[in-house]
Short mmCIF file of C-alpha atoms in Angstrom, two decimals:
data_model
loop_
_atom_site.label_atom_id
_atom_site.label_comp_id
_atom_site.label_asym_id
_atom_site.label_seq_id
_atom_site.Cartn_x
_atom_site.Cartn_y
_atom_site.Cartn_z
CA MET A 1 37.84 48.54 -51.12
CA ASN A 2 41.03 48.07 -51.84
CA ASN A 3 43.64 50.14 -49.59
CA VAL A 4 41.20 51.31 -47.07
CA THR A 5 41.83 50.77 -43.64
CA ILE A 6 38.68 51.01 -42.23
CA ILE A 7 37.14 47.09 -42.10
CA VAL A 8 33.11 47.55 -42.07
CA LEU A 9 32.34 44.14 -40.15
CA THR A 10 28.79 43.00 -39.55
CA CYS A 11 27.44 43.41 -35.90
CA ILE A 12 29.28 40.61 -33.76
CA ALA A 13 27.54 37.83 -31.30
CA LEU A 14 29.38 38.02 -28.36
CA ALA A 15 29.30 35.19 -25.48
CA GLY A 16 29.07 36.19 -22.00
CA SER A 17 26.39 38.96 -20.26
CA MET A 18 26.43 42.58 -21.29
CA ALA A 19 26.06 45.57 -18.49
CA HIS A 20 22.74 47.37 -18.97
CA SER A 21 22.69 50.79 -19.54
CA GLN A 22 19.02 51.31 -17.87
CA GLU A 23 18.58 54.17 -15.51
CA GLY A 24 18.18 53.65 -11.73
CA LEU A 25 19.92 50.10 -11.57
CA VAL A 26 22.73 52.09 -8.81
CA ASP A 27 21.65 52.90 -5.60
CA SER A 28 23.83 55.96 -5.00
CA SER A 29 21.91 56.91 -1.67
CA LYS A 30 24.05 55.09 0.83
CA ARG A 31 27.51 56.43 -0.02
CA PRO A 32 27.64 59.04 2.76
CA TRP A 33 28.57 61.96 0.20
CA GLY A 34 25.22 61.53 -1.74
CA ASP A 35 24.59 61.54 -4.86
CA SER A 36 27.76 61.30 -6.97
CA PHE A 37 30.74 58.88 -7.64
CA VAL A 38 33.67 60.41 -5.84
CA PRO A 39 33.10 62.51 -2.79
CA ARG A 40 31.53 65.62 -2.48
CA SER A 41 31.93 68.45 0.63
CA PRO A 42 28.95 70.43 1.52
CA GLN A 43 28.73 74.10 0.17
CA PRO A 44 31.95 76.19 1.23
CA ALA A 45 31.81 78.79 3.38
CA GLU A 46 31.42 82.41 1.84
CA ILE A 47 34.82 83.54 2.78
CA ILE A 48 37.44 80.94 2.45
CA ARG A 49 40.29 81.48 4.45
CA GLN A 50 43.84 80.97 2.89
CA VAL A 51 46.51 78.97 5.45
CA ALA A 52 50.09 79.60 4.08
CA LEU A 53 52.54 76.09 4.29
CA ASP A 54 55.69 77.50 3.53
CA GLY A 55 57.62 77.98 6.48
CA ARG A 56 55.75 74.62 8.39
CA SER A 57 57.06 71.94 9.53
CA ASN A 58 56.16 68.30 8.44
CA ALA A 59 54.21 67.93 11.61
CA GLU A 60 52.34 70.89 11.57
CA ARG A 61 51.14 70.65 7.43
CA VAL A 62 49.77 67.42 8.85
CA ALA A 63 48.34 68.94 11.70
CA LEU A 64 46.72 71.58 9.29
CA CYS A 65 45.50 69.20 7.11
CA CYS A 66 43.40 66.73 9.83
CA LEU A 67 42.01 70.19 10.65
CA GLN A 68 40.64 71.28 7.37
CA GLY A 69 39.46 67.71 7.08
CA LEU A 70 37.43 67.67 9.91
CA VAL A 71 36.19 71.11 9.49
CA ALA A 72 35.64 69.95 5.91
CA ARG A 73 32.41 67.62 7.18
CA THR A 74 30.32 70.35 8.27
CA LYS A 75 31.39 73.56 6.31
CA PRO A 76 34.82 73.60 4.34
CA GLN A 77 36.73 76.73 4.71
CA LEU A 78 40.24 76.12 5.22
CA TRP A 79 42.30 76.69 2.25
CA LEU A 80 45.98 75.19 2.44
CA GLU A 81 47.82 77.58 0.06
CA ARG A 82 51.26 75.23 -1.32
CA ASP A 83 51.34 77.70 -4.75
CA ALA A 84 50.60 81.29 -4.14
CA ASN A 85 50.09 82.00 -7.96
CA ILE A 86 48.24 78.68 -8.84
CA ASP A 87 46.24 79.01 -5.45
CA SER A 88 45.17 82.64 -6.24
CA PHE A 89 44.17 82.07 -9.85
CA TRP A 90 41.42 79.16 -8.48
CA LEU A 91 40.20 81.54 -5.77
CA ASN A 92 40.40 84.41 -8.05
CA TRP A 93 37.93 82.00 -10.53
CA HIS A 94 35.53 81.44 -8.00
CA GLN A 95 35.42 84.29 -6.33
CA GLU A 96 34.37 86.00 -10.27
CA GLN A 97 31.70 83.01 -10.71
CA GLY A 98 30.16 84.05 -7.69
CA TYR A 99 30.72 81.12 -5.98
CA ILE A 100 32.19 82.63 -3.07
CA LYS A 101 32.28 86.18 -1.72
CA GLY A 102 36.04 86.14 -1.48
CA PHE A 103 39.37 84.55 0.33
CA GLU A 104 41.64 85.63 2.66
CA LEU A 105 45.12 84.90 4.82
CA VAL A 106 45.18 83.47 7.90
CA LYS A 107 48.09 85.49 9.97
CA ASP A 108 47.91 82.70 13.54
CA TRP A 109 47.38 79.03 12.08
CA GLU A 110 47.72 77.97 15.40
CA ASP A 111 45.10 80.33 16.53
CA LEU A 112 43.01 77.98 14.29
CA PHE A 113 43.15 75.60 16.46
CA LYS A 114 41.05 77.21 18.82
CA GLN A 115 38.66 78.56 16.69
CA HIS A 116 37.39 75.06 15.56
CA ARG A 117 38.42 73.15 18.97
CA ASN A 118 34.57 71.82 18.64
CA VAL A 119 35.24 69.86 15.72
CA TYR A 120 38.08 67.46 17.41
CA ARG A 121 38.43 65.44 20.31
CA GLY A 122 42.39 65.70 21.33
CA ALA A 123 45.73 64.66 19.63
CA VAL A 124 47.05 60.92 18.29
CA LEU A 125 50.79 60.28 18.59
CA ALA A 126 52.20 57.99 15.73
CA ASP A 127 54.87 55.27 15.84
CA THR A 128 57.42 57.00 13.28
CA GLU A 129 59.79 53.90 14.39
CA LEU A 130 57.45 51.76 12.49
CA TYR A 131 57.52 52.70 8.76
CA ARG A 132 54.00 54.23 7.53
CA GLY A 133 53.57 54.03 11.27
CA GLN A 134 52.03 57.79 10.40
CA LEU A 135 49.26 56.14 8.19
CA ILE A 136 48.19 53.91 10.63
CA ALA A 137 47.89 57.02 12.95
CA LEU A 138 46.22 58.92 9.92
CA ASN A 139 43.31 56.33 10.04
CA VAL A 140 42.77 56.41 13.86
CA ALA A 141 42.62 60.16 14.06
CA ALA A 142 39.62 59.81 11.55
CA CYS A 143 37.78 57.85 12.78
CA GLU A 144 38.41 60.03 16.42
CA ASP A 145 37.81 63.33 15.03
CA MET A 146 41.76 63.54 16.50
CA ILE A 147 44.38 65.28 15.04
CA LEU A 148 47.46 63.44 13.97
CA THR A 149 50.75 65.09 15.72
CA THR A 150 53.82 65.14 17.19
CA PRO A 151 53.96 65.43 21.33
CA GLU A 152 55.77 68.53 20.87
CA LEU A 153 53.37 70.48 18.75
CA ALA A 154 50.66 68.90 20.47
CA GLN A 155 51.83 70.70 23.76
CA GLN A 156 52.39 73.94 21.28
CA LEU A 157 48.62 73.69 20.50
CA GLY A 158 47.22 72.52 23.76
CA LEU A 159 46.06 69.38 22.44
CA GLU A 160 45.32 66.74 25.02
CA VAL A 161 47.18 63.41 23.84
CA LYS A 162 44.14 60.96 23.96
CA ILE A 163 45.83 57.83 21.63
CA ASP A 164 49.54 57.25 22.05
CA LEU A 165 50.49 54.45 19.26
CA ARG A 166 54.30 54.32 19.78
CA GLY A 167 55.44 51.04 19.99
CA ARG A 168 52.26 49.68 19.90
CA PHE A 169 52.90 46.82 16.85
CA ARG A 170 55.18 44.81 15.72
CA THR A 171 54.67 45.25 11.61
CA TYR A 172 52.44 47.31 9.71
CA ALA A 173 49.89 44.43 8.62
CA GLU A 174 49.45 43.97 12.27
CA GLY A 175 48.85 47.92 12.38
CA MET A 176 46.46 47.83 10.25
CA GLN A 177 44.83 45.07 11.05
CA TRP A 178 43.99 46.28 14.46
CA VAL A 179 42.57 49.48 12.65
CA TRP A 180 40.46 47.16 10.53
CA GLN A 181 39.12 45.35 13.12
CA THR A 182 38.86 48.34 15.54
CA TYR A 183 37.44 50.37 12.69
CA LYS A 184 35.80 48.74 10.45
CA ASN A 185 32.06 49.94 11.28
CA LYS A 186 33.85 54.23 11.69
CA LEU A 187 35.71 53.70 7.79
CA ASN A 188 34.14 54.95 5.13
CA PRO A 189 33.24 51.45 2.58
CA TYR A 190 33.01 53.04 -0.35
CA LEU A 191 36.40 54.86 -0.18
CA CYS A 192 40.07 53.84 0.43
CA ASP A 193 43.49 56.03 -0.33
CA SER A 194 46.37 54.97 -1.48
CA ARG A 195 48.53 57.60 0.39
CA ASP A 196 52.30 58.21 -0.29
CA PRO A 197 53.62 58.03 3.34
CA ILE A 198 56.91 59.98 1.91
CA LEU A 199 54.27 62.56 0.68
CA VAL A 200 51.49 62.76 3.81
CA PRO A 201 53.15 66.07 4.97
CA TYR A 202 52.32 67.58 1.33
CA ALA A 203 49.10 67.96 3.17
CA THR A 204 46.76 66.73 0.40
CA PHE A 205 44.77 64.17 2.59
CA ASP A 206 42.04 66.28 3.56
CA VAL A 207 39.28 63.79 1.29
CA ALA A 208 40.01 60.99 3.16
CA PHE A 209 40.61 62.47 6.28
CA GLN A 210 37.27 64.09 6.13
CA TRP A 211 35.08 61.15 5.03
CA ARG A 212 37.15 58.25 6.80
CA GLY A 213 38.50 56.75 3.77
CA LEU A 214 41.16 54.10 4.64
CA MET A 215 44.50 55.30 4.39
CA PHE A 216 47.30 52.63 3.12
CA TRP A 217 50.60 52.19 1.01
CA LEU A 218 51.77 48.76 -0.44
CA THR A 219 55.09 48.50 -1.08
CA GLY A 220 57.59 47.79 -3.58
CA PRO A 221 60.89 45.76 -3.38
CA SER A 222 62.66 48.93 -2.31
CA GLU A 223 60.63 48.93 0.82
CA SER A 224 61.09 45.24 1.88
CA ALA A 225 63.77 45.80 4.18
CA LEU A 226 62.36 48.92 6.02
CA PRO A 227 61.06 48.36 9.91
CA GLY A 228 57.77 46.71 9.62
CA VAL A 229 57.33 45.73 5.99
CA ASN A 230 56.29 42.15 5.16
CA ALA A 231 54.95 42.34 1.40
CA LYS A 232 52.64 38.87 1.36
CA GLU A 233 50.81 39.98 5.16
CA GLU A 234 49.96 43.23 4.12
CA LEU A 235 48.48 41.66 0.65
CA LYS A 236 46.22 39.24 2.05
CA LEU A 237 45.12 41.82 4.50
CA PHE A 238 44.06 44.41 1.84
CA GLU A 239 42.42 41.83 -0.25
CA LYS A 240 40.54 40.80 2.23
CA ILE A 241 39.91 44.59 3.18
CA PHE A 242 38.90 45.32 -0.31
CA ALA A 243 36.40 42.39 -0.41
CA ALA A 244 34.64 43.47 2.13
CA MET A 245 33.31 47.09 0.63
CA GLU A 246 30.72 47.99 -0.76
CA PRO A 247 29.83 47.66 -4.42
CA ASN A 248 31.84 49.87 -6.92
CA PRO A 249 33.92 51.69 -4.37
CA VAL A 250 36.50 54.39 -4.71
CA CYS A 251 40.27 54.72 -4.72
CA ILE A 252 41.93 57.91 -4.63
CA GLY A 253 45.50 58.78 -4.06
CA PHE A 254 47.72 56.73 -6.27
CA PRO A 255 49.88 53.57 -6.30
CA HIS A 256 52.78 54.86 -8.42
CA ARG A 257 56.25 53.38 -8.15
CA GLU A 258 59.68 55.01 -8.55
CA ALA A 259 62.86 52.99 -7.67
CA GLY A 260 61.17 50.11 -6.34
CA PHE A 261 59.51 52.07 -4.06
CA GLY A 262 55.58 51.52 -3.96
CA ILE A 263 53.46 48.36 -5.71
CA GLY A 264 53.11 50.33 -8.98
CA GLU A 265 50.49 51.72 -11.21
CA PRO A 266 49.91 48.62 -13.17
CA GLN A 267 49.86 46.37 -10.02
CA GLY A 268 48.09 48.76 -8.27
CA VAL A 269 45.18 49.49 -10.82
CA ALA A 270 45.01 45.66 -11.72
CA LEU A 271 44.63 45.43 -8.12
CA PHE A 272 41.75 47.44 -7.51
CA SER A 273 39.91 47.00 -10.06
CA ARG A 274 40.16 42.75 -9.31
CA PHE A 275 37.77 44.06 -6.76
CA GLY A 276 35.57 46.11 -8.59
CA MET A 277 37.62 49.46 -7.54
CA ALA A 278 37.54 52.69 -9.28
CA LEU A 279 40.89 54.82 -8.90
CA SER A 280 40.24 58.69 -9.04
CA CYS A 281 43.98 60.14 -9.35
CA ASN A 282 44.34 63.15 -6.70
CA ASN A 283 47.56 61.68 -4.87
CA HIS A 284 49.17 65.81 -5.09
CA SER A 285 45.74 67.27 -5.19
CA SER A 286 45.06 69.36 -2.53
CA ASN A 287 42.06 71.70 -1.58
CA ILE A 288 39.56 69.04 -3.05
CA SER A 289 37.44 69.31 0.26
CA ILE A 290 36.49 72.80 -0.85
CA LEU A 291 36.49 72.40 -4.25
CA SER A 292 34.32 69.59 -4.68
CA GLY A 293 31.65 71.33 -2.49
CA MET A 294 31.62 74.50 -5.26
CA PRO A 295 27.86 74.30 -7.45
CA GLN A 296 27.92 71.63 -10.27
CA ALA A 297 26.57 72.49 -13.36
CA LYS A 298 25.71 70.35 -16.65
CA PHE A 299 28.38 71.34 -18.99
CA LYS A 300 28.23 71.88 -22.34
CA GLN A 301 31.14 71.22 -24.84
CA PRO A 302 31.48 73.70 -27.90
CA THR A 303 29.00 72.66 -31.48
CA PRO A 304 31.37 69.71 -33.21
CA LEU A 305 32.63 70.70 -36.47
CA PRO A 306 31.03 68.55 -38.75
CA ALA A 307 33.19 66.26 -40.74
CA PRO A 308 35.15 67.20 -43.52
CA THR A 309 33.79 65.59 -46.59
CA LEU A 310 36.21 62.08 -47.40
CA ASP A 311 39.24 62.19 -49.24
CA ARG A 312 40.78 58.75 -50.24
CA THR A 313 43.41 59.96 -50.40
CA LYS A 314 44.10 61.32 -46.81
CA ILE A 315 45.48 59.94 -43.45
CA TYR A 316 42.76 61.78 -40.76
CA VAL A 317 44.19 61.97 -37.44
CA ALA A 318 42.30 63.24 -34.16
CA LEU A 319 45.49 64.03 -31.65
CA VAL A 320 43.85 62.97 -28.03
CA LEU A 321 45.27 64.33 -24.95
CA SER A 322 45.98 61.45 -22.36
CA ASP A 323 46.34 61.47 -18.72
CA GLY A 324 42.95 63.75 -17.89
CA ASP A 325 42.05 61.04 -15.69
CA ASN A 326 44.79 62.57 -13.18
CA GLN A 327 42.76 65.03 -10.83
CA ILE A 328 45.87 66.79 -10.22
CA LEU A 329 46.69 67.98 -13.65
CA TRP A 330 43.56 70.25 -14.17
CA PRO A 331 44.47 73.07 -11.93
CA GLU A 332 47.88 73.42 -13.85
CA PHE A 333 49.45 71.15 -15.74
CA PHE A 334 46.83 71.25 -18.53
CA ARG A 335 46.33 75.04 -18.50
CA ARG A 336 49.83 74.96 -20.26
CA TYR A 337 48.48 73.20 -23.43
CA THR A 338 45.72 75.73 -23.41
CA GLN A 339 46.62 78.72 -22.90
CA HIS A 340 49.57 78.27 -25.40
CA ASP A 341 49.57 80.70 -28.41
CA ALA A 342 48.66 77.41 -30.85
CA TYR A 343 45.69 76.39 -28.63
CA GLY A 344 42.61 76.77 -31.13
CA THR A 345 44.84 76.52 -34.26
CA PHE A 346 44.33 72.84 -34.76
CA PRO A 347 41.88 70.03 -34.16
CA LEU A 348 42.94 68.78 -30.35
CA ALA A 349 40.99 66.45 -28.19
CA LEU A 350 41.52 66.30 -24.16
CA GLY A 351 40.59 63.11 -22.08
CA ILE A 352 39.38 64.25 -18.95
CA GLY A 353 38.09 61.72 -15.90
CA PRO A 354 34.49 62.23 -16.11
CA ALA A 355 34.62 62.61 -12.39
CA THR A 356 36.47 65.77 -12.11
CA ARG A 357 32.87 67.43 -12.67
CA GLU A 358 32.57 65.81 -9.21
CA MET A 359 35.38 66.76 -7.33
CA GLN A 360 36.68 70.02 -9.48
CA PRO A 361 33.38 71.39 -10.73
CA GLY A 362 34.81 74.61 -11.21
CA VAL A 363 37.85 74.08 -12.57
CA VAL A 364 35.78 71.89 -15.23
CA GLU A 365 33.74 75.47 -16.08
CA TRP A 366 36.68 77.06 -16.86
CA TYR A 367 37.96 74.68 -19.34
CA TYR A 368 34.55 74.12 -21.22
CA LYS A 369 34.44 77.91 -21.29
CA ASN A 370 37.62 78.45 -22.79
CA ALA A 371 37.28 76.10 -25.31
CA PRO A 372 37.52 77.10 -28.82
CA ARG A 373 35.49 74.96 -31.32
CA ASN A 374 37.69 72.57 -32.60
CA THR A 375 38.62 71.58 -29.01
CA GLU A 376 36.50 68.11 -27.69
CA PHE A 377 36.57 66.46 -24.65
CA ILE A 378 36.43 62.68 -24.23
CA ALA A 379 36.31 60.56 -21.53
CA ASP A 380 39.61 59.02 -19.57
CA VAL A 381 40.50 56.41 -18.88
CA SER A 382 37.82 53.37 -19.04
CA GLY A 383 35.10 55.77 -17.38
CA ALA A 384 33.75 56.96 -13.96
CA GLY A 385 37.44 55.85 -12.90
CA TYR A 386 40.81 54.51 -13.66
CA ILE A 387 40.06 50.37 -14.10
CA HIS A 388 42.16 47.78 -16.48
CA PRO A 389 38.86 46.64 -17.70
CA GLU A 390 40.18 42.87 -18.16
CA HIS A 391 40.46 42.60 -14.34
CA PHE A 392 37.61 44.24 -13.60
CA GLY A 393 35.64 42.47 -11.28
CA THR A 394 37.43 39.46 -11.48
CA ASP A 395 37.58 38.97 -7.71
CA LEU A 396 33.98 39.24 -6.96
CA ALA A 397 31.52 36.84 -6.26
CA ASP A 398 28.94 38.98 -9.30
CA LYS A 399 31.44 40.27 -11.65
CA ASP A 400 28.71 41.54 -13.86
CA ALA A 401 26.90 43.57 -10.95
CA ALA A 402 30.19 45.30 -10.38
CA TRP A 403 30.39 45.99 -14.35
CA THR A 404 26.72 47.18 -14.37
CA GLY A 405 26.90 49.60 -11.60
CA TYR A 406 30.34 51.13 -12.91
CA LEU A 407 29.20 51.62 -16.40
CA GLU A 408 25.97 53.32 -14.71
CA TRP A 409 28.04 55.59 -13.53
CA THR A 410 30.15 56.44 -16.21
CA LYS A 411 27.13 56.86 -18.05
CA ARG A 412 25.96 59.12 -15.93
CA LEU A 413 29.07 61.35 -15.10
CA MET A 414 29.54 61.35 -18.77
CA LYS A 415 25.61 62.91 -19.60
CA GLY A 416 26.89 65.68 -16.93
CA MET A 417 30.04 66.54 -19.13
CA ASP A 418 28.40 65.70 -22.70
CA LEU A 419 31.29 63.64 -23.21
CA LYS A 420 30.58 61.26 -26.74
CA SER A 421 33.45 59.08 -26.63
CA ILE A 422 35.28 57.41 -24.38
CA ARG A 423 39.01 55.95 -23.99
CA THR A 424 39.27 52.25 -22.49
CA VAL A 425 42.59 50.63 -21.28
CA GLY A 426 43.38 48.02 -23.89
CA GLY A 427 40.05 45.72 -24.12
CA GLY A 428 39.10 43.09 -26.29
CA ASP A 429 36.30 43.04 -28.67
CA ASP A 430 34.43 41.90 -25.31
CA VAL A 431 35.13 44.93 -23.04
CA VAL A 432 34.26 47.40 -26.17
CA ALA A 433 30.78 45.79 -26.68
CA ARG A 434 30.16 46.11 -22.48
CA TYR A 435 30.58 49.93 -23.13
CA ILE A 436 29.12 50.43 -26.69
CA LYS A 437 26.05 48.82 -25.36
CA ALA A 438 25.99 50.89 -21.77
CA LEU A 439 26.85 53.89 -23.35
CA PRO A 440 24.55 54.25 -26.62
CA GLU A 441 24.85 57.95 -26.51
CA CYS A 442 29.01 57.34 -27.88
CA HIS A 443 29.48 58.40 -31.06
CA SER A 444 32.77 56.10 -30.69
CA ILE A 445 34.83 54.20 -28.57
CA PHE A 446 38.74 54.92 -28.75
CA ALA A 447 40.58 51.85 -27.47
CA ASP A 448 43.60 51.96 -25.58
CA MET A 449 45.87 53.79 -23.50
CA GLY A 450 49.10 54.03 -25.96
CA ARG A 451 49.50 50.98 -28.42
CA TYR A 452 48.58 47.84 -26.94
CA SER A 453 47.81 46.22 -29.86
CA GLY A 454 51.45 45.41 -30.39
CA HIS A 455 55.01 46.98 -31.74
CA SER A 456 54.66 44.95 -35.06
CA GLY A 457 51.63 46.21 -36.09
CA ILE A 458 47.69 46.78 -35.85
CA LYS A 459 45.34 44.07 -37.18
CA ASN A 460 42.61 46.64 -37.30
CA LEU A 461 43.18 50.45 -36.87
CA SER A 462 39.52 50.96 -37.18
CA TYR A 463 36.41 49.01 -37.46
CA GLU A 464 32.42 48.69 -36.38
CA LEU A 465 31.44 46.78 -33.29
CA GLN A 466 27.84 46.58 -32.57
CA GLU A 467 27.44 49.33 -35.32
CA LYS A 468 29.64 51.36 -33.86
CA PRO A 469 33.31 52.99 -34.64
CA VAL A 470 36.22 51.77 -32.34
CA PHE A 471 39.61 53.49 -33.18
CA ARG A 472 42.00 51.37 -31.48
CA SER A 473 45.57 53.48 -30.82
CA VAL A 474 48.36 54.13 -33.26
CA THR A 475 50.85 55.62 -31.76
CA SER A 476 52.03 55.52 -28.16
CA TRP A 477 55.48 57.02 -26.87
CA ARG A 478 58.17 54.67 -27.94
CA TYR A 479 59.66 57.15 -30.75
CA GLY A 480 59.77 60.14 -28.09
CA LYS A 481 58.95 63.69 -29.63
CA ASN A 482 59.99 63.05 -33.29
CA GLY A 483 58.54 59.85 -33.48
CA PHE A 484 54.95 60.75 -33.54
CA LEU A 485 54.39 60.89 -37.38
CA LYS A 486 56.51 58.00 -38.26
CA GLU A 487 54.74 55.99 -36.52
CA ILE A 488 51.45 56.47 -37.59
CA ARG A 489 53.12 56.19 -41.30
CA GLU A 490 54.51 52.24 -39.73
CA GLN A 491 50.86 51.38 -38.83
CA VAL A 492 48.89 52.68 -41.82
CA GLY A 493 51.54 51.59 -44.51
CA ASN A 494 49.50 52.04 -47.85
CA GLN A 495 46.36 51.98 -46.80
CA ARG A 496 44.17 54.98 -48.03
CA PRO A 497 42.01 56.74 -46.26
CA ALA A 498 42.98 56.21 -42.95
CA LEU A 499 41.58 57.20 -39.85
CA VAL A 500 43.71 57.51 -36.95
CA ASN A 501 43.36 57.56 -33.19
CA GLY A 502 46.19 59.56 -32.48
CA PHE A 503 47.06 58.62 -28.64
CA VAL A 504 49.23 61.64 -26.99
CA HIS A 505 51.12 61.00 -24.20
CA CYS A 506 51.08 63.87 -22.07
CA TRP A 507 54.43 63.37 -19.90
CA THR A 508 56.23 63.24 -23.82
CA PHE A 509 54.39 66.02 -26.16
CA THR A 510 54.06 69.72 -25.03
CA MET A 511 51.83 72.20 -27.05
CA ASP A 512 55.18 73.15 -28.87
CA ASP A 513 55.63 69.50 -30.03
CA LEU A 514 52.10 69.48 -31.30
CA ALA A 515 51.98 72.63 -33.08
CA ARG A 516 55.06 71.27 -34.92
CA ILE A 517 53.92 68.04 -35.63
CA CYS A 518 50.98 69.85 -37.63
CA ARG A 519 53.48 71.94 -39.41
CA GLU A 520 55.50 68.67 -40.33
CA ALA A 521 52.32 66.44 -41.48
CA GLY A 522 52.24 67.76 -45.13
CA PRO A 523 49.55 67.90 -47.13
CA GLU A 524 48.51 64.11 -46.68
CA PHE A 525 47.65 64.43 -43.42
CA ILE A 526 44.71 66.30 -42.35
CA PHE A 527 43.87 66.58 -38.62
CA VAL A 528 40.16 66.30 -37.25
CA THR A 529 38.28 66.39 -33.94
CA PRO A 530 36.57 62.88 -32.45
CA SER A 531 33.68 63.25 -33.84
CA GLN A 532 34.58 64.12 -36.63
CA LEU A 533 37.06 60.96 -37.30
CA ALA A 534 33.55 59.06 -36.38
CA GLY A 535 31.58 61.25 -39.21
CA LEU A 536 34.12 60.42 -41.80
CA TYR A 537 33.80 56.35 -40.64
CA GLN A 538 30.27 56.89 -41.67
CA GLN A 539 30.81 57.99 -44.80
CA VAL A 540 33.78 55.48 -45.58
CA SER A 541 31.19 52.85 -44.15
CA HIS A 542 28.42 53.92 -46.33
CA ALA A 543 30.33 54.14 -49.43
CA ALA A 544 31.56 50.80 -48.71
CA GLU A 545 28.11 49.68 -48.83
CA GLY A 546 27.28 51.47 -52.15
CA ASP A 547 30.19 49.54 -53.74
CA ALA A 548 28.76 46.29 -52.27
CA LEU A 549 25.43 47.34 -53.90
CA SER A 550 26.94 48.31 -56.84
CA ARG A 551 28.51 44.88 -57.32
CA ALA A 552 25.51 42.96 -56.76
CA PRO A 553 24.36 40.78 -59.90
#
């Protein structure tokens, strides 16, 4: 097998216990929203009522989102409109599918508080002088079935102020410690929300409010001098809280960092992972309290194309678009790819978080119905939710139990979306072996989110582990828009045939860029889907076995 990229390994015996994949190992009956990994709402009302947020003050937006979450506990029906074009597209789509009968724009938003007077008990006032005081108050309001508001707005809406938190706490850690001690029996033990305090008026916390998920924010260095910040004490407190949550909890929101603001994605996801908690990124998503209540069908991908006949002189590349675990990207961002003229003219795979089917089933349905045959979906990133496999469960007494539950949820979710491959965030062969054992229906594993194997080269682009092909990511985004093919050539060198996991960073490459890459690649490159790449691997593997037999004495 001279100059062949694919190295066929015999089954590797790996130390350590592996996650099991038998059905029924996870008891989902205790999750308050029922048999789903992430929160799902009751069926929405037949007529959805739109409330335009344009022109509303921050205090008004927050109060409306509180009301939206409270109403959604029994019958979701309030839709907070942030972008009329995007919102009308999806409302029209759900009406066309018969999931709702229609929608109407609310003319008098203040009257909603009179119409739904039965869902709340009064108002809560936040300490606006304390940084993140609003988050403390949101938790109180959710647990007490109240509306977070200002004194002026409470008077305007006729809300009685029942709890006033102004001046109550010296620090954020002190306030959240009080919240935990006071409401830990009311807070949801399966859900929390990494909620950006600056974006709270953006009105996207309806799901956390609806299900009483703990809303919090861990700070970065640029926030250290703000009133009430003590990063060490806060981290110690939230580690205690995360350790007390039920098995396989979910964090929504996002632990981003910008200019030193926020703990940051790598640090935040690693922290959640240590306690067996997966992140479902929906920090800018709105109206999930309605979307998640829509009917949830089992989706079927387009019939996969057969693998082409192997040509040992070629470089085969599966283009796999990144960041599909982000719930925020499906209503609009990814539509730019699928509604482009080039969509369907070359093979393309879209990573998608398997839990998207539970949070936005109607949105996923649109993508599946409009997918051409050379488009494929794979699970993104690491499974049921965003985790760092190397850190997963390390701070729990039973790490393997956390893995068992997480991979069982992953298997269920992937089955419901007909996903046959999965992208992991890094992970050595011991981690990849867990996935292979738990997910026998996968045709392959697309390991790595970007090229984590090092800038100097990857030892094995593709190889066999427990009789399953593993494709390590060859590309990243360090060369920018014009360096994709250059990076592939660097990694494959003179080896042919080469089977390449072509990681496509969605924040770097547009559909125009992908179409240009396919045009400029030249005859040496052949673009394929992930399932075709797995089929090609089998051809290489069988050819290698035949060569070995022919050389046997």
